[in-house]
mmCIF file of C-alpha atoms in Angstrom:
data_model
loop_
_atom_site.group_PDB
_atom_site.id
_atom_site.type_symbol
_atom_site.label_atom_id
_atom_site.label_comp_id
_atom_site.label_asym_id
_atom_site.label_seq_id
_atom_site.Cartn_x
_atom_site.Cartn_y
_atom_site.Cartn_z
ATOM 1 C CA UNK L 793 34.069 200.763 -44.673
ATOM 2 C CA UNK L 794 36.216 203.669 -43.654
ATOM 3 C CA UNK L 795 38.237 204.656 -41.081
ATOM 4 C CA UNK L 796 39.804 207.114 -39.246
ATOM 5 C CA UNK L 797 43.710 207.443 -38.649
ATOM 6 C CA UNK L 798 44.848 210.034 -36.209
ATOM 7 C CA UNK L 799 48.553 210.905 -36.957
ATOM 8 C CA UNK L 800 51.434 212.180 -35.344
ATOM 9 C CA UNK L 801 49.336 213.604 -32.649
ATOM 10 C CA UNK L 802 52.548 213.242 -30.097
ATOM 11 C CA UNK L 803 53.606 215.346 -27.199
ATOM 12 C CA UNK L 804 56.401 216.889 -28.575
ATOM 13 C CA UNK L 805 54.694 217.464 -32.003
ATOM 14 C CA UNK L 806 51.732 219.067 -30.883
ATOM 15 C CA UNK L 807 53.908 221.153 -28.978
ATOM 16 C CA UNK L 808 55.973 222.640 -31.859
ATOM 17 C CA UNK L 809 54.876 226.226 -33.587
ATOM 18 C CA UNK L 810 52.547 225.261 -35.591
ATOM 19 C CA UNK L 811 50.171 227.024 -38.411
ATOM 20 C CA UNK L 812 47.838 227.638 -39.643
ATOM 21 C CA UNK L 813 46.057 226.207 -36.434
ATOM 22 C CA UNK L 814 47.745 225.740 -32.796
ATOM 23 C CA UNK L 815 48.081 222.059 -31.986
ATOM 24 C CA UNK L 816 46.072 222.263 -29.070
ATOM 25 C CA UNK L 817 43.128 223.258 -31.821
ATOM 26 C CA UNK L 818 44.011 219.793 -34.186
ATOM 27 C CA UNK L 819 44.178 217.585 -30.807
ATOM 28 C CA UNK L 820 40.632 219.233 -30.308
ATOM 29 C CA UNK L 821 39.176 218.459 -33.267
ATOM 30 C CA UNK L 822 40.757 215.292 -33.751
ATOM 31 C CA UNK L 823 39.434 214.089 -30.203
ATOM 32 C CA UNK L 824 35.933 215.220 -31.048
ATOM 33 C CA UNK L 825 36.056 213.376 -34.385
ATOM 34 C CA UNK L 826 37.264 210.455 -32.725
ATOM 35 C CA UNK L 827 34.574 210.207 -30.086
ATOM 36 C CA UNK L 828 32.232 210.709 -32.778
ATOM 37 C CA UNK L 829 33.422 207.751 -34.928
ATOM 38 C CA UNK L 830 33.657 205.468 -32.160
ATOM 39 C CA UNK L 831 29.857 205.887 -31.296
ATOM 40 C CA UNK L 832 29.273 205.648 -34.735
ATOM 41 C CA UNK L 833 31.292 202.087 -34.926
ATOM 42 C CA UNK L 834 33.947 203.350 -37.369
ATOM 43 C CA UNK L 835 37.365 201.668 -36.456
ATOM 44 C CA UNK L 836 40.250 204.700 -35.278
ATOM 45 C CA UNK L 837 43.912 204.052 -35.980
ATOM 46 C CA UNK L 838 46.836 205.938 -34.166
ATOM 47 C CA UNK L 839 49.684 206.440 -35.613
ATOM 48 C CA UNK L 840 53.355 207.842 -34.192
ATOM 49 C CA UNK L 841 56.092 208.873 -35.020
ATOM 50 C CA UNK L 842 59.981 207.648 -33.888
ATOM 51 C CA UNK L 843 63.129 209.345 -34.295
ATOM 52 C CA UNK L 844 65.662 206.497 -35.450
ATOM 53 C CA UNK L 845 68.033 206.927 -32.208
ATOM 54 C CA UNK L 846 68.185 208.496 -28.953
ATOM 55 C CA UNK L 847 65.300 209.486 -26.420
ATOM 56 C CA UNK L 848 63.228 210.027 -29.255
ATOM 57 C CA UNK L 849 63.263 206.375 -30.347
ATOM 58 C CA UNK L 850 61.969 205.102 -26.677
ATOM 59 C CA UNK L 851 58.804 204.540 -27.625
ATOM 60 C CA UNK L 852 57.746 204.556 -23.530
ATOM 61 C CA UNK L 853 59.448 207.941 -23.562
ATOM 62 C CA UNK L 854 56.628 211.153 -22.283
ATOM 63 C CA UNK L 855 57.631 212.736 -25.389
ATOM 64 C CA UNK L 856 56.226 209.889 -27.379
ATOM 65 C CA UNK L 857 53.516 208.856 -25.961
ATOM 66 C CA UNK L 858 49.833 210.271 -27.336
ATOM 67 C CA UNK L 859 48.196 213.204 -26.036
ATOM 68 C CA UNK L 860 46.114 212.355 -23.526
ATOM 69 C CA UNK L 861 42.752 214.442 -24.916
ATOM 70 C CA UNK L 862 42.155 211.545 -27.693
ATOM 71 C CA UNK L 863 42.146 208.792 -25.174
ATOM 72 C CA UNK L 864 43.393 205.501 -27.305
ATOM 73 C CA UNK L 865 41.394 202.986 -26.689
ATOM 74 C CA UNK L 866 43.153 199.502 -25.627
ATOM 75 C CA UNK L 867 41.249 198.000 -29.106
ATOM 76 C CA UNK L 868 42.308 201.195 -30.952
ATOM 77 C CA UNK L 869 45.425 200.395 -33.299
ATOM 78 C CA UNK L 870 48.820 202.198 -32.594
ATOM 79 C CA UNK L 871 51.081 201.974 -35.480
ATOM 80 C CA UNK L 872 54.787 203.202 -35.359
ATOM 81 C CA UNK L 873 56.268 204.796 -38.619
ATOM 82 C CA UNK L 874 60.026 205.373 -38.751
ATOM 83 C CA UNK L 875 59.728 208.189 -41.896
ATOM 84 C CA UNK L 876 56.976 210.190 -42.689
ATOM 85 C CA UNK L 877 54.337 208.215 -44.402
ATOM 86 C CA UNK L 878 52.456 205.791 -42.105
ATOM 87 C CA UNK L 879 52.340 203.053 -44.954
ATOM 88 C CA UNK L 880 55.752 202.770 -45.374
ATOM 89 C CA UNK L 881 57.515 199.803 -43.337
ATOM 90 C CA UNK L 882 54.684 199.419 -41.693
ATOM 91 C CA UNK L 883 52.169 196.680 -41.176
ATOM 92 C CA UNK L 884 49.404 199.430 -41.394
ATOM 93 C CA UNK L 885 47.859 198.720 -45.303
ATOM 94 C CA UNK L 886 47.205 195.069 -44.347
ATOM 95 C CA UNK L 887 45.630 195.646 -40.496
ATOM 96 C CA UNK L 888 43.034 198.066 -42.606
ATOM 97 C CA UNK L 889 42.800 195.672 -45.251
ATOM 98 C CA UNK L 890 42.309 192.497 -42.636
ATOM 99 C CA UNK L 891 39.102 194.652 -41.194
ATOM 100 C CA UNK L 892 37.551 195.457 -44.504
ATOM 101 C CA UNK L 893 38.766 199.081 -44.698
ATOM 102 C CA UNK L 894 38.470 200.588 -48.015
ATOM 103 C CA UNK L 895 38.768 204.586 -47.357
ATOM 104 C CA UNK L 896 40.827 206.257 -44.891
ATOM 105 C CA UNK L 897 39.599 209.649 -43.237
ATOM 106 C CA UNK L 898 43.472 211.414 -41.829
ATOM 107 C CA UNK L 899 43.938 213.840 -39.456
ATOM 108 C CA UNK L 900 46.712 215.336 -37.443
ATOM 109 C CA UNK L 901 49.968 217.387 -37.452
ATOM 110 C CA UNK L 902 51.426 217.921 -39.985
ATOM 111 C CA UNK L 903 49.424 218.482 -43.596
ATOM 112 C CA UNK L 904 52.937 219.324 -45.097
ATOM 113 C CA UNK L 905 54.328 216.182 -43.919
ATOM 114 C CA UNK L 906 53.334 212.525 -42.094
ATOM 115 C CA UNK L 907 49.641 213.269 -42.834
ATOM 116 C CA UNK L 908 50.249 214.435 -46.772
ATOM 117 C CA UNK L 909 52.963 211.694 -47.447
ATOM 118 C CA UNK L 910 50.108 209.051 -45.894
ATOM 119 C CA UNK L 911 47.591 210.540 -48.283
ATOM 120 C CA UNK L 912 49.313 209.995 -51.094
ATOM 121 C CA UNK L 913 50.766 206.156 -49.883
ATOM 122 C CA UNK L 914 47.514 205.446 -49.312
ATOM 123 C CA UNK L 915 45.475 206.434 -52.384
ATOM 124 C CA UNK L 916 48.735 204.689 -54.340
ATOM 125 C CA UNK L 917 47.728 201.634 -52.265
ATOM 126 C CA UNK L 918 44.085 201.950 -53.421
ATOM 127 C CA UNK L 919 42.110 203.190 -50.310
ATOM 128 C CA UNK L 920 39.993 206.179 -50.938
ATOM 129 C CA UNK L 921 41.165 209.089 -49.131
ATOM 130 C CA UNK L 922 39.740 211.892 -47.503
ATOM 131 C CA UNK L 923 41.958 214.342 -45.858
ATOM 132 C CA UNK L 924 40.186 216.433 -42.770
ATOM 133 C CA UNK L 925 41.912 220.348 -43.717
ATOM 134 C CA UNK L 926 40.785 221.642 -40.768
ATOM 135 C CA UNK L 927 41.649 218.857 -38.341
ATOM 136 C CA UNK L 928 45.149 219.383 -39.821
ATOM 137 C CA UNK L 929 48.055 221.615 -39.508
ATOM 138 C CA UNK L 930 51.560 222.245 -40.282
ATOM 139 C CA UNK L 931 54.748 223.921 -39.391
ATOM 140 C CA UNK L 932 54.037 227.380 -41.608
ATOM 141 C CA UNK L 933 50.818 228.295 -43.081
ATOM 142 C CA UNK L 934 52.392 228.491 -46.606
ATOM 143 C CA UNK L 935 53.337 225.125 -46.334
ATOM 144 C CA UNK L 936 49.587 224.261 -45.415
ATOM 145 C CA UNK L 937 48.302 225.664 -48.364
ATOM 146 C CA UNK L 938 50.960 224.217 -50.538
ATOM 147 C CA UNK L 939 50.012 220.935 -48.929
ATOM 148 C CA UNK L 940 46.000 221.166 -49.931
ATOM 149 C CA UNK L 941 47.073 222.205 -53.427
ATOM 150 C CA UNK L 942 49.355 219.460 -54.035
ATOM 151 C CA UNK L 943 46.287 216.948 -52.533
ATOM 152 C CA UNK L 944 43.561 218.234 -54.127
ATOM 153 C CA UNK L 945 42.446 216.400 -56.990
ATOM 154 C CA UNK L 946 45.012 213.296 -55.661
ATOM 155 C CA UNK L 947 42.381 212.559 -52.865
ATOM 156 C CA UNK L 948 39.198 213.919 -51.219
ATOM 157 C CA UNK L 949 40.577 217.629 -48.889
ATOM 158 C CA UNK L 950 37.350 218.313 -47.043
ATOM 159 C CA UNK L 951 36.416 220.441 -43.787
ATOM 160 C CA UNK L 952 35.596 218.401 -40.875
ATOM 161 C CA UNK L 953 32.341 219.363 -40.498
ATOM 162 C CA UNK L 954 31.323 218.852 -44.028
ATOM 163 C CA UNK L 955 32.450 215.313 -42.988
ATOM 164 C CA UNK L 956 30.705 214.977 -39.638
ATOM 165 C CA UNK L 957 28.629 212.252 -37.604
ATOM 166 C CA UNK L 958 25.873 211.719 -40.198
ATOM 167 C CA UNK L 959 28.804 211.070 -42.829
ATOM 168 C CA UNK L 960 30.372 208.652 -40.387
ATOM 169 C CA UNK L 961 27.433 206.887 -40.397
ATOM 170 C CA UNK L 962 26.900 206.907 -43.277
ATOM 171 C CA UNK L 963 29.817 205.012 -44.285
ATOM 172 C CA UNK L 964 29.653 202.579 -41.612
ATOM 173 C CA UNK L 965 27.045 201.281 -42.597
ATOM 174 C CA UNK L 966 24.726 202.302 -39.362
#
């Protein structure tokens, strides 16, 4: 079974310049996809960034707190990552393993970062990995296309709608 981990999709974060997509445009997607895998049964993981000290370690703190388009779900997972890989320190790798999670499906700011550094913890860990490009984004558009040719080949880089509802349930099973 698969599932789909929404990262770093933050206030603050989706607020920053981004390219080569807005992050209004990623929260967009990324809300979409997510409404489409919960109907479809597949399990959604959020995951968010801290800064180590300060306001921006208050996890209660606006800044921090999930944009309000994807709507987190009280049975939905939110994991908190220190760094920028969401498998690091974290107890993320065994909740997916504990509900029978084999691939991950990422999305979320930024490709050239968090959701990069994931894809590569996670196919090291053993999950199949596909990466969403277009429900992705970063903080230059050079460092976006650096990011998909550093993945590709190391896990699955896909357009979201090559991925889609009938994919989604296709791998859940329904």
């Amino acid at each position: 079974m698969d599932a789909l981990i929404l990262i770093d999709l933050q206030t603050w974060i989706t607020r920053m310049p981004l390219s080569p997509r807005p992050g209004a445009e990623v929260v967009e997607r990324c809300a979409t996809l997510a409404a489409d895998c919960r109907a479809a049964g597949v399990p959604v993981w959020h995951v968010r960034y801290l800064d180590g000290a300060g306001p921006g370690a208050d996890p209660a703190a606006p800044r921090n707190r999930i944009v309000p388009g994807l709507a987190v779900r009280p049975d939905e997972p939110v994991i908190t990552k220190y760094g920028l890989g969401a498998f690091g320190g974290t107890p993320l790798a065994g909740e997916l393993r504990a509900a029978g999670v084999t691939g991950v499906v990422l999305a979320g700011i930024a490709l050239s970062h968090g959701v990069g550094v994931t894809a590569r913890e996670a196919a090291a860990l053993g999950f199949r990995v596909t990466v969403l490009e277009d429900a992705t984004t970063s903080l230059s558009a050079e460092g976006h296309r650096q990011a998909v040719q550093v993945l590709n080949g190391l896990v699955t880089v896909v357009p979201s709608a090559s991925w889609g509802v009938s994919e989604v349930e296709h791998i859940s099973g329904h």
